[in-house]
Short mmCIF file of C-alpha atoms and ligand atoms in Angstrom, two decimals:
data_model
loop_
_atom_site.label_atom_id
_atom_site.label_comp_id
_atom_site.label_asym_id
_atom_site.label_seq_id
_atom_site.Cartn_x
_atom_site.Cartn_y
_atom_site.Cartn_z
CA UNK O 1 0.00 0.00 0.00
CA UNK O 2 1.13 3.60 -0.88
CA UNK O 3 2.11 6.04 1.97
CA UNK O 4 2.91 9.19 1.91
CA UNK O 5 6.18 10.80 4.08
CA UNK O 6 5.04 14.44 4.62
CA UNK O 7 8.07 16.85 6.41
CA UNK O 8 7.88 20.28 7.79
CA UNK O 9 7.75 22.29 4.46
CA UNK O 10 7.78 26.20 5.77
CA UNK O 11 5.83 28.66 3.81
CA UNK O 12 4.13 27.01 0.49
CA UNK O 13 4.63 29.59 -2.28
CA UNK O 14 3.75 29.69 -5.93
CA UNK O 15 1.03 29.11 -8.62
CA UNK O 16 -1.62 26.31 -8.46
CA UNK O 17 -3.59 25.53 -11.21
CA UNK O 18 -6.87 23.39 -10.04
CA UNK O 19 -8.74 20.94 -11.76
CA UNK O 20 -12.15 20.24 -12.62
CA UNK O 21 -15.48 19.10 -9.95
CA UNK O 22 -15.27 15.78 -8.93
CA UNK O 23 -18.44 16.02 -7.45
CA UNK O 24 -19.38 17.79 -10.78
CA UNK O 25 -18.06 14.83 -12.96
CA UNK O 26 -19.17 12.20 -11.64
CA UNK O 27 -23.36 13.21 -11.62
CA UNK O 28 -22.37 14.44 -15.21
CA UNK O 29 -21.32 10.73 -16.44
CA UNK O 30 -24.19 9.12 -14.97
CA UNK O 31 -26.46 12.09 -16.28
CA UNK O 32 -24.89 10.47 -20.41
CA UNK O 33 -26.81 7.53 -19.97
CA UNK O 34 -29.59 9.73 -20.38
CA UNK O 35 -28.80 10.66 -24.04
CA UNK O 36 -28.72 7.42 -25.60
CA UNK O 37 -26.01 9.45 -27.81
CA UNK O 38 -22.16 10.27 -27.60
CA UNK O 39 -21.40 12.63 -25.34
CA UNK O 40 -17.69 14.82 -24.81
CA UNK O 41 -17.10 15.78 -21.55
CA UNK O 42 -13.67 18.35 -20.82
CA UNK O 43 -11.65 19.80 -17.93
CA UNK O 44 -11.89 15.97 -16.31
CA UNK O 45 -9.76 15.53 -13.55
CA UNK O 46 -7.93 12.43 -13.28
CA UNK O 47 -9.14 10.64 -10.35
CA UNK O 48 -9.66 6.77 -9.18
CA UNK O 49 -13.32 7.71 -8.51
CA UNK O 50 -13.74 8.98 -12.59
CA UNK O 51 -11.93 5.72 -13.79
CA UNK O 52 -14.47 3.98 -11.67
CA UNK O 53 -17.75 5.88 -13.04
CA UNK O 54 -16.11 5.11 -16.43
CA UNK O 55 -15.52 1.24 -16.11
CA UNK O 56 -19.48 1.43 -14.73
CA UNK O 57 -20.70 2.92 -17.70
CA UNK O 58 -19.08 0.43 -19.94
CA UNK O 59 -20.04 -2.48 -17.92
CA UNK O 60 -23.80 -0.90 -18.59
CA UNK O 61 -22.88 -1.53 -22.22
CA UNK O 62 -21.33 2.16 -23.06
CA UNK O 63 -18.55 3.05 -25.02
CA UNK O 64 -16.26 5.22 -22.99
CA UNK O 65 -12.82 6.69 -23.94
CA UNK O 66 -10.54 8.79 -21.55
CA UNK O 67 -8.01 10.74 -22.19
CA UNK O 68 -6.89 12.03 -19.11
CA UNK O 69 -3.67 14.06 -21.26
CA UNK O 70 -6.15 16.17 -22.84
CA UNK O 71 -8.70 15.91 -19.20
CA UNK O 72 -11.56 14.39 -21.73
CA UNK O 73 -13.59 11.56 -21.51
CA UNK O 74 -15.69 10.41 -24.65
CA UNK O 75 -18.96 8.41 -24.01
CA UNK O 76 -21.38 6.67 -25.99
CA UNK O 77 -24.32 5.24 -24.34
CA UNK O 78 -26.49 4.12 -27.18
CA UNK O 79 -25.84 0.54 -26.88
CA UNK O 80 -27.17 0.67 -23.27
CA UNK O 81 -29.13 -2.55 -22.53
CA UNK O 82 -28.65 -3.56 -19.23
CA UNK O 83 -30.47 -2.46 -16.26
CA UNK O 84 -28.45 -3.56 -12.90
CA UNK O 85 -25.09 -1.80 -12.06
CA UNK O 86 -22.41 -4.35 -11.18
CA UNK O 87 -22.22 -4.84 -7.40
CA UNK O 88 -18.26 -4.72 -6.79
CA UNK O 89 -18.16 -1.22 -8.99
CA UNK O 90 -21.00 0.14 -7.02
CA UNK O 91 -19.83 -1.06 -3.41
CA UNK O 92 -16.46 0.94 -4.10
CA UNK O 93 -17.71 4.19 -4.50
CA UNK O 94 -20.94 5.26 -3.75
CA UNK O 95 -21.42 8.23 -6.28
CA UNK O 96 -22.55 4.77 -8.20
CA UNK O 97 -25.93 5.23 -6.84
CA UNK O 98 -26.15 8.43 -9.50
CA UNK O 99 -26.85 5.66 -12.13
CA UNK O 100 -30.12 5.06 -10.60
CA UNK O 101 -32.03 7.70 -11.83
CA UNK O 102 -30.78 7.44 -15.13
CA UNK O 103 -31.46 3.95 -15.81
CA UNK O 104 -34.35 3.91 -14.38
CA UNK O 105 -35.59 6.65 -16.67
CA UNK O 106 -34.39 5.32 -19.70
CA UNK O 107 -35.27 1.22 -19.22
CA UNK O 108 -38.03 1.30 -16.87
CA UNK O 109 -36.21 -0.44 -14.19
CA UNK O 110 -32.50 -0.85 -12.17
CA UNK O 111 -31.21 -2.68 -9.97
CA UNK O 112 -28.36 -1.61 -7.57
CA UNK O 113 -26.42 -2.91 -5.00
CA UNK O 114 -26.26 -0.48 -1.78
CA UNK O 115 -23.78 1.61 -1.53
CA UNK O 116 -21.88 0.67 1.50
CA UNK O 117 -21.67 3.44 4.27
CA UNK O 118 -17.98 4.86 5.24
CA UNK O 119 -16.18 6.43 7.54
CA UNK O 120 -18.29 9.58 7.95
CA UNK O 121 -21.87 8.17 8.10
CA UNK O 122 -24.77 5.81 7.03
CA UNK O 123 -25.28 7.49 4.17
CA UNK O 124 -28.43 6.10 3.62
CA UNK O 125 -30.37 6.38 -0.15
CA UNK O 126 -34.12 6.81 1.45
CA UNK O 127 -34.39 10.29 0.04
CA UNK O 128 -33.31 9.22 -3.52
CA UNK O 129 -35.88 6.32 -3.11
CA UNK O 130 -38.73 8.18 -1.97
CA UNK O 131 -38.53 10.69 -5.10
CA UNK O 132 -38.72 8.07 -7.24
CA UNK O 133 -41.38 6.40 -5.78
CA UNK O 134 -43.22 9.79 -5.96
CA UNK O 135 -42.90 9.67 -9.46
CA UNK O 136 -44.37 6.14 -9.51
CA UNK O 137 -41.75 3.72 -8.84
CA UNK O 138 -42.11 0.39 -7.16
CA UNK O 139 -38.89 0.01 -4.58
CA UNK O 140 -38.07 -3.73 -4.14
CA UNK O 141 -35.49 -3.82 -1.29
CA UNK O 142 -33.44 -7.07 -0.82
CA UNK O 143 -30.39 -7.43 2.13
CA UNK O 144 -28.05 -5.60 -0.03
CA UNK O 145 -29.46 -3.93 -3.03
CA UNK O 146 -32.80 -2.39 -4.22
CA UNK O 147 -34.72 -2.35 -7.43
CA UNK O 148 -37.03 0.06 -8.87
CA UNK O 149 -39.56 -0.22 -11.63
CA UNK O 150 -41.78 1.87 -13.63
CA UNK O 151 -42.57 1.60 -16.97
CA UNK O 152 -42.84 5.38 -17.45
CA UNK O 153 -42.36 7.81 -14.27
CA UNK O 154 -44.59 10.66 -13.50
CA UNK O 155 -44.15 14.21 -13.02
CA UNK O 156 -44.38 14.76 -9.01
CA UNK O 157 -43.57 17.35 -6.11
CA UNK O 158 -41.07 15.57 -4.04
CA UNK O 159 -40.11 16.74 -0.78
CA UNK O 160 -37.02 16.65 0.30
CA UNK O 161 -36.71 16.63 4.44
CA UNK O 162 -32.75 17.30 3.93
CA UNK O 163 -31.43 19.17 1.18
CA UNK O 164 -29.10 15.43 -0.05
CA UNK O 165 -26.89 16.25 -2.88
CA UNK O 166 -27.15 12.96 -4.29
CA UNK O 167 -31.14 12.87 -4.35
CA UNK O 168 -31.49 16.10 -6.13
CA UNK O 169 -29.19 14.98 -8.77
CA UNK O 170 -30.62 11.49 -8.97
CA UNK O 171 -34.40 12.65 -8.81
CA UNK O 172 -33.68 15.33 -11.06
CA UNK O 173 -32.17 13.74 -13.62
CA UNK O 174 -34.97 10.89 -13.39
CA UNK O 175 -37.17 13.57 -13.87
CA UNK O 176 -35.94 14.67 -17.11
CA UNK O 177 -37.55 12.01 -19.27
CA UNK O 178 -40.94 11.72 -17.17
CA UNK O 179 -44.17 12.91 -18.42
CA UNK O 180 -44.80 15.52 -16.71
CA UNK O 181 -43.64 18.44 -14.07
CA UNK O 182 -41.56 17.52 -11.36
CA UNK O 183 -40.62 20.01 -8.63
CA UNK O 184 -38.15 19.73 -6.54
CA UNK O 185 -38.71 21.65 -3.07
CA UNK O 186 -36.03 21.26 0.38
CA UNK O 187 -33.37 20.91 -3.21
CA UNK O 188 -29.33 21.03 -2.36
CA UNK O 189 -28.04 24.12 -4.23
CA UNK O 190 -24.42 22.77 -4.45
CA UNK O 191 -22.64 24.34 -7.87
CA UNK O 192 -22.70 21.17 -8.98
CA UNK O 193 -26.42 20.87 -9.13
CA UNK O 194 -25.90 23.86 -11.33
CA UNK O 195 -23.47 22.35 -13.34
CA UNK O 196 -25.51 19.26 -13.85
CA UNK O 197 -28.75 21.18 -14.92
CA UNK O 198 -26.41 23.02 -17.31
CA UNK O 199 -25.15 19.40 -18.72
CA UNK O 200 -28.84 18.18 -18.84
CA UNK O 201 -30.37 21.73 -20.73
CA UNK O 202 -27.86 21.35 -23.80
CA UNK O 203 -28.53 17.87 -23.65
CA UNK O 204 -32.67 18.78 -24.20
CA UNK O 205 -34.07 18.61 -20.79
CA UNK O 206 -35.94 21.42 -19.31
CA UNK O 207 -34.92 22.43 -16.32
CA UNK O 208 -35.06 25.53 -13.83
CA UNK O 209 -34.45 26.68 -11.02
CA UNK O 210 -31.26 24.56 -10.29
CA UNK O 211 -28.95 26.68 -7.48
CA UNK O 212 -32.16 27.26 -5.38
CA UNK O 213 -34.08 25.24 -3.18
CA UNK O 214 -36.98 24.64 -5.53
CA UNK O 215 -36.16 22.95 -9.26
CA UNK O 216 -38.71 22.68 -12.12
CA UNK O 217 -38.02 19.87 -14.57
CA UNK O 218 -40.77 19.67 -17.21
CA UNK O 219 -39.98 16.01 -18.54
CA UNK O 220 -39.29 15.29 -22.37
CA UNK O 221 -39.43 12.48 -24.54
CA UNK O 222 -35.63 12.52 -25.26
CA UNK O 223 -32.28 13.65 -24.53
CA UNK O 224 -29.59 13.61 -27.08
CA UNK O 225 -25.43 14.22 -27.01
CA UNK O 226 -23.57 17.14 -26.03
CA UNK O 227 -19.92 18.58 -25.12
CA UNK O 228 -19.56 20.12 -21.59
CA UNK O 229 -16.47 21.37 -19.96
CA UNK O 230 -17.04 20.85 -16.17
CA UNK O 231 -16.67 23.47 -13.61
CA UNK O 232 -13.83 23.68 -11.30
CA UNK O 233 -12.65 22.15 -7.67
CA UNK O 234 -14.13 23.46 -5.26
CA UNK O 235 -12.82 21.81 -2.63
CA UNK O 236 -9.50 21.36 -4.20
CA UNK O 237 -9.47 25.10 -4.46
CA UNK O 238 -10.73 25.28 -0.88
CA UNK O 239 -7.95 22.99 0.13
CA UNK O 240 -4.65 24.41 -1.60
CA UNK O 241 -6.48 28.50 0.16
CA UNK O 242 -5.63 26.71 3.56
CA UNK O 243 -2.38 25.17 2.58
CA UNK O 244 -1.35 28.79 2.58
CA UNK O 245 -2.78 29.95 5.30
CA UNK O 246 -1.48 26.76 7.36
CA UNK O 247 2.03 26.83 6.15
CA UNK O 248 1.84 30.52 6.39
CA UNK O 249 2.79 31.15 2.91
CA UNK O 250 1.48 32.60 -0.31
CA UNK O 251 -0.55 30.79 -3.71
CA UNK O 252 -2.32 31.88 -6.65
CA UNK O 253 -4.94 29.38 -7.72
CA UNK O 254 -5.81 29.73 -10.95
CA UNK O 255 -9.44 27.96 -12.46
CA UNK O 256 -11.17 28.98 -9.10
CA UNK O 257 -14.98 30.46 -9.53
CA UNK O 258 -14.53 32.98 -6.46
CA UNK O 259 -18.32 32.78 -5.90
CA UNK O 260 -18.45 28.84 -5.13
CA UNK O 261 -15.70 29.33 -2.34
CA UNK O 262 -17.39 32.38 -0.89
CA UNK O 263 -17.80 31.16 2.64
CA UNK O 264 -14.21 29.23 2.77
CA UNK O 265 -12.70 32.96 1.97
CA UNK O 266 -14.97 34.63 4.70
CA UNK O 267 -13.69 32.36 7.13
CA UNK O 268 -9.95 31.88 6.54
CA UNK O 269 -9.98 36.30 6.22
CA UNK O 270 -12.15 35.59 9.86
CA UNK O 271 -8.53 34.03 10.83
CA UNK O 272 -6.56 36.63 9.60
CA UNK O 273 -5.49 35.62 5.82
CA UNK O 274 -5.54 37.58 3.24
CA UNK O 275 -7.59 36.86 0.22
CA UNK O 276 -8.01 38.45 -3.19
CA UNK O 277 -9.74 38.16 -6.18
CA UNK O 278 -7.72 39.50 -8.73
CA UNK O 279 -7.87 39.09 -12.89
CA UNK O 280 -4.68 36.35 -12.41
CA UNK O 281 -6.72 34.37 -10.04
CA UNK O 282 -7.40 33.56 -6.61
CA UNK O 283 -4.49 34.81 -4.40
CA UNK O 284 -4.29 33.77 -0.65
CA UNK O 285 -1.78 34.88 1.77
CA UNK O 286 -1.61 33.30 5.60
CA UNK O 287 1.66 35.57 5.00
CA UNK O 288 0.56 39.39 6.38
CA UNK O 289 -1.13 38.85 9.81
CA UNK O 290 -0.68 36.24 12.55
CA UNK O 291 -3.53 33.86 11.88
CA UNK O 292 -6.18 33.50 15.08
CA UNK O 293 -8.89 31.42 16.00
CA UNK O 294 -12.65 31.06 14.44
CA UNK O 295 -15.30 29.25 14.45
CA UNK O 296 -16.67 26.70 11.80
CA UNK O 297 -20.51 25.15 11.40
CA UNK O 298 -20.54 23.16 8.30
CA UNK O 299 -24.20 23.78 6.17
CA UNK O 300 -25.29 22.72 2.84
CA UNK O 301 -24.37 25.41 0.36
CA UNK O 302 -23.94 28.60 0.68
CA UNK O 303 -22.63 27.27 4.00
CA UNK O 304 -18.80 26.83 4.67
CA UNK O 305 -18.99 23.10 3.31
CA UNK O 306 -18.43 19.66 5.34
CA UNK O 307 -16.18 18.67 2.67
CA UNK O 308 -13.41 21.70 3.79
CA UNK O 309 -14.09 20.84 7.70
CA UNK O 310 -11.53 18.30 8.08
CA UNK O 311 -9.19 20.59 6.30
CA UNK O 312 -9.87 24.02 8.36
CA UNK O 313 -9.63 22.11 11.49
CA UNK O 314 -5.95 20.92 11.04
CA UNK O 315 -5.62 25.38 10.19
CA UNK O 316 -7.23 26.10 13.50
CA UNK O 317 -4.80 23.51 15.49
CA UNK O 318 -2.16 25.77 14.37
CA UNK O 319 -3.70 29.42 15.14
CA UNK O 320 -3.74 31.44 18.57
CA UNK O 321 -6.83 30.89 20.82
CA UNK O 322 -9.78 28.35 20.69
CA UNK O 323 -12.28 27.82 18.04
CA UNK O 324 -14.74 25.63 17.91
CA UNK O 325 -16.45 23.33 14.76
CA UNK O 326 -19.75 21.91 14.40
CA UNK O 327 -20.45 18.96 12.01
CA UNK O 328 -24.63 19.39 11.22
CA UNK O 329 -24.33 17.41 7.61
CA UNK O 330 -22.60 14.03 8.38
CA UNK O 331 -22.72 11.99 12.10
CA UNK O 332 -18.96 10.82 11.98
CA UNK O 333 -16.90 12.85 10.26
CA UNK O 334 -14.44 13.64 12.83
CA UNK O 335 -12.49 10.64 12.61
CA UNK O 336 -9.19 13.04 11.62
CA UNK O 337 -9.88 14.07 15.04
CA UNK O 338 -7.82 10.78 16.51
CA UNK O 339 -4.84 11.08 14.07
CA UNK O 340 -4.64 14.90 14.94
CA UNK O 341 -4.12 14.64 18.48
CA UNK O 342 -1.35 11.70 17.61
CA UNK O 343 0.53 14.64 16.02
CA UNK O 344 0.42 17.25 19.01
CA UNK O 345 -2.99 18.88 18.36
CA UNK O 346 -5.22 19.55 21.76
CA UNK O 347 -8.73 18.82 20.34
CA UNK O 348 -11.95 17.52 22.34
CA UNK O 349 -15.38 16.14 20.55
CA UNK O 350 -18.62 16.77 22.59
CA UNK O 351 -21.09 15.22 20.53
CA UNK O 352 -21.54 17.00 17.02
CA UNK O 353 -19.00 19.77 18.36
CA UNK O 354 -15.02 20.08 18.69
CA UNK O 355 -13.38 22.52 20.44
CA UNK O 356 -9.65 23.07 19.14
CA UNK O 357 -7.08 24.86 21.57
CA UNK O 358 -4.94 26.50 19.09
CA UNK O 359 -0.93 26.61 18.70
CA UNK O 360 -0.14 23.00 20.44
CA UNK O 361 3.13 22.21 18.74
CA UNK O 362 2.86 19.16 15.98
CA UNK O 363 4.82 16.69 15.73
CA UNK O 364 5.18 14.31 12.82
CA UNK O 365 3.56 10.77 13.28
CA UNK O 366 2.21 7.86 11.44
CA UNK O 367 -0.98 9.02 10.92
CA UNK O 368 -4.18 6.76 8.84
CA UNK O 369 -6.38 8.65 6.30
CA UNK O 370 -10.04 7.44 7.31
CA UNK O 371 -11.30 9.65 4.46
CA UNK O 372 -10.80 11.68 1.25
CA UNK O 373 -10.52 15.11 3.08
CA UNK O 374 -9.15 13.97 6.80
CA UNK O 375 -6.26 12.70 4.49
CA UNK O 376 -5.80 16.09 2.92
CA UNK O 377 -5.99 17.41 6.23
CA UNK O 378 -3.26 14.80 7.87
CA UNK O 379 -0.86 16.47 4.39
CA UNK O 380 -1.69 19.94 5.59
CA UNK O 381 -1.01 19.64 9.39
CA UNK O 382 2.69 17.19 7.82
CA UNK O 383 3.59 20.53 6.74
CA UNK O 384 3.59 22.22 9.93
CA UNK O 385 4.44 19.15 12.04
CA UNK O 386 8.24 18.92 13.28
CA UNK O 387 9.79 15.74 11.95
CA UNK O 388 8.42 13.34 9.37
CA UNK O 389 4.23 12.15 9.54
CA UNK O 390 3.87 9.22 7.51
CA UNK O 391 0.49 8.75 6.29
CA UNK O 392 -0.88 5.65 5.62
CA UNK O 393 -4.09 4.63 3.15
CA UNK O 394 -3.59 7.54 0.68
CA UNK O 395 -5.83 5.85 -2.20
CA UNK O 396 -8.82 7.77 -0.31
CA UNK O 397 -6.85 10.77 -1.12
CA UNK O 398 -6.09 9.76 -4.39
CA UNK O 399 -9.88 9.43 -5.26
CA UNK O 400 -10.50 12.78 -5.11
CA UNK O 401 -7.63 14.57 -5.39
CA UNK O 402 -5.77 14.81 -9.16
CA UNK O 403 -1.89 14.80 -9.20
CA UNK O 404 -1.78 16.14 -5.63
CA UNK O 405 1.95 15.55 -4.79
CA UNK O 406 2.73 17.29 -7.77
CA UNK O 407 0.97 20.08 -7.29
CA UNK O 408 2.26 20.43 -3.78
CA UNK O 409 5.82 19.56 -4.67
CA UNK O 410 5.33 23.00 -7.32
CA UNK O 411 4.71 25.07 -4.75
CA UNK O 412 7.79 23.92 -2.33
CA UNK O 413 6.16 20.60 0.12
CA UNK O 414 8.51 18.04 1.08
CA UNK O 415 6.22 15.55 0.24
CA UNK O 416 7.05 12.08 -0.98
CA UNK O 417 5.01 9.28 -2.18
CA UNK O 418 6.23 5.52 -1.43
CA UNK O 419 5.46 2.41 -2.11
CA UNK O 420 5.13 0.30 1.59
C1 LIG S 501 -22.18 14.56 -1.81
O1 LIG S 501 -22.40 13.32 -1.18
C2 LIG S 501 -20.69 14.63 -2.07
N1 LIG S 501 -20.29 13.53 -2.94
C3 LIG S 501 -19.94 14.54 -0.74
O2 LIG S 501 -18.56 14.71 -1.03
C4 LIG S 501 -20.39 15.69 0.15
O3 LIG S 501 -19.76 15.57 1.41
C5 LIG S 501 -21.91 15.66 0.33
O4 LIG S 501 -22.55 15.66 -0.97
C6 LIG S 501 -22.44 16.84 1.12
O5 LIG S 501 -22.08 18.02 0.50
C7 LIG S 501 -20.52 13.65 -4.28
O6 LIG S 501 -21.08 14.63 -4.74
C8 LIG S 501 -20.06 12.51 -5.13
P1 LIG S 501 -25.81 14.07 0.76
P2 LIG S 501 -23.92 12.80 -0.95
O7 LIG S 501 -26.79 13.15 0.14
O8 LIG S 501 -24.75 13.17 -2.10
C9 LIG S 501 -28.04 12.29 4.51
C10 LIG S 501 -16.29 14.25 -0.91
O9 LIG S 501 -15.50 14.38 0.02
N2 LIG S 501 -28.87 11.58 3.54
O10 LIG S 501 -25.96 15.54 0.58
O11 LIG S 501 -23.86 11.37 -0.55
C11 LIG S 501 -26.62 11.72 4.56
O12 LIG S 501 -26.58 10.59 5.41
C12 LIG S 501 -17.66 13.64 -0.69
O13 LIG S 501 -16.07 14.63 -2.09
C13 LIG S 501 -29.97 10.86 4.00
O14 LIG S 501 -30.25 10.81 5.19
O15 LIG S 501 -24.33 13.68 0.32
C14 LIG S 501 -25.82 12.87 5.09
O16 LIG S 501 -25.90 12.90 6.50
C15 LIG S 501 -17.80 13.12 0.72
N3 LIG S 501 -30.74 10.19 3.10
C16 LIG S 501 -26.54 14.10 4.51
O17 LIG S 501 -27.83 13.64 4.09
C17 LIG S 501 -30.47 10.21 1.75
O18 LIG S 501 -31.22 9.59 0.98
C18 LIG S 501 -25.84 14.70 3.31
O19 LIG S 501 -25.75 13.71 2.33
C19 LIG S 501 -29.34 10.94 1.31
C20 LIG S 501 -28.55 11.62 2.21
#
């Protein structure tokens, strides 16, 4: 198994160019099998979790070309015939359950395994499955995978009773090919709902509203092919602005929509950074004032997102005074928590809340990523840490983040990658 062997790396300076949504991408493939038609999708990023959506599609009977050199992936999903999404494919990631709406729109039934839970919750489908069955679907559940069938879904007003990224892509997109109206109310408002809708309007569908908490989608008969260049990182961007405010340094991200990392900006300038918007990109300094503490209560968006909590926390371990995170979208995701404290850090969980006591001196440790963004976070607090942190089970960060050594190394990490 990989590791990686992260050393004190002093103020991280330089450009950082940053790559496109995975959580864009990945609703975006599933969304092709929609079109029955070939589809070009650009600005990929090359990720195990893409190469994993990809080898699904095929195994669905698509033709699917990537070309990670040129960040495109080429798919053709008019040979589509099968209706149930391979268990082993959809039990490794569980972005997976994205095909479900699709399929089930365009053959009338699917079968999927469940997608196991993971380190930072249940993650249970029951708000994906109760828009379809508002649109008319009969839900078969067995012990570890469900089915739904209907031979043509309805337009419907589906409730949502927590704004679940995954069920308003997977109900919306379902809802393109219904007959009917189907409105969305309690919808997540993510950018990458946005970008989806986008995908799915030049594709034929008929859809408004996405980015608010109500969506429209007047169903159609058909979809057909289109390009689309996905939008950009958030959370990679969100990640590489608290690099330099962590390591104290100085980076100019470049391919950053300043508007989608809104709240991560309010809070690390709460801290002291500096952050600007200028016609180059996205500059952040942790360089100008001495950084202090905040506090943090991950929302849906526009709220500072769960998926940067991990991250700011290993910031706030290194600032002066106490600050104090709540976790409101997932029930475990402070399992960087544990690994933290090995390195130094002075941080307490009471319930959904942790309280950090600031400026504890780290010190390098073998160190587990549990998840995609607690392993970012383990890199992060490597580069403050005194000695060498050796972190272990790196192909969670590897899912979701494209090229990441290399990008660090450009900017001036000691950061190595080896083989165990
Ligand atoms: C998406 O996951 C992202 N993944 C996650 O990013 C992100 O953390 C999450 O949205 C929240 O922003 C992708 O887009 C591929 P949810 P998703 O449905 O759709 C509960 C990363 O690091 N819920 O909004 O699975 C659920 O248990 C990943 O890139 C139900 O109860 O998230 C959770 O507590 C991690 N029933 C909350 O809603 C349901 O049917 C948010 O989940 C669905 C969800």
């Amino acid at each position: 198994m990989a590791k990686y062997i992260v050393e004190n790396s002093g103020p991280l300076r330089g450009e950082v160019i940053i790559s496109g949504s995975k959580n864009a991408v990945l609703p975006i493939l599933a969304a092709s099998i929609l079109a029955g038609d070939a589809c070009e999708i650009s600005d990929v990023p090359n990720l195990l979790d893409v190469d994993v959506m990809c080898k699904l599609l095929r195994s669905l009977g698509a033709s699917v070309e990537e070309d990670y050199e040129n960040e495109i992936v080429n798919v053709d999903t008019k040979d589509i015939t099968t209706w149930e999404a391979p268990r082993d494919l959809v039990t490794r990631m569980r972005a997976s359950i994205l095909v479900m709406g699709p399929i089930l729109a365009r053959q009338g039934k699917v079968k999927v395994s469940l997608p196991g839970g993971c380190s930072i919750g249940l993650r249970p489908i029951d708000l994906h499955l109760k828009g379809f069955q508002s649109m008319g679907a009969e839900i078969e559940k067995g012990p570890d995978y469900v089915v739904a069938r209907a031979d043509k879904l309805k337009g419907a007003k589906v409730y949502l009773d927590f704004p679940s990224v995954g069920a308003t892509e997977n109900i919306m997109m379902a809802a393109t090919l219904a007959e009917g109206v189907t409105v969305i109310e309690n919808a997540a408002e993510e950018p990458e709902i946005v970008d989806l809708a986008n995908f799915l309007n030049k594709m034929g569908a008929k859809v408004k509203g996405a980015g608010t908490n109500m969506i429209r989608i007047e169903g159609v008969p058909a979809l057909k092919g289109t390009r689309h260049a996905v939008i950009p990182d958030r959370i990679e961007a969100g990640t590489f602005m608290v690099a330099a405010a962590i390591t104290r340094g100085d980076l100019l991200l470049k391919n950053v929509v300043p508007d989608h990392v809104k709240s991560i900006s309010a809070k690390l300038m709460e801290c002291g950074a500096v952050v600007e918007d200028n016609e180059d990109g996205l500059r952040v300094r942790g360089d100008v004032n001495p950084l202090i503490a905040t506090d943090i209560r991950t929302l849906p968006y526009p709220g500072f997102p769960t998926d940067m909590q991990s991250q700011f926390m290993a910031l706030l371990t290194t600032v002066e005074g106490t600050s104090m995170v709540v976790e409101t979208v997932f029930e475990n995701r402070y399992m960087h928590i544990g690994e933290l404290n090995r390195m130094g850090a002075d941080i307490k969980i009471d319930g959904r809340s942790a309280v950090i006591v600031g400026q504890r001196p780290l010190m390098g440790a073998p160190v587990i990523a549990t998840d995609l963004r607690a392993g970012a976070a383990l890199v992060l607090a490597g580069f403050r840490a005194e000695g060498e942190t050796e972190i272990s089970e790196i192909y969670h960060i590897e899912r979701g983040y494209s090229s990441f050594e290399k990008k660090l190394i450009s900017i001036g990490a000691k950061i190595r990658r080896v083989e165990d």
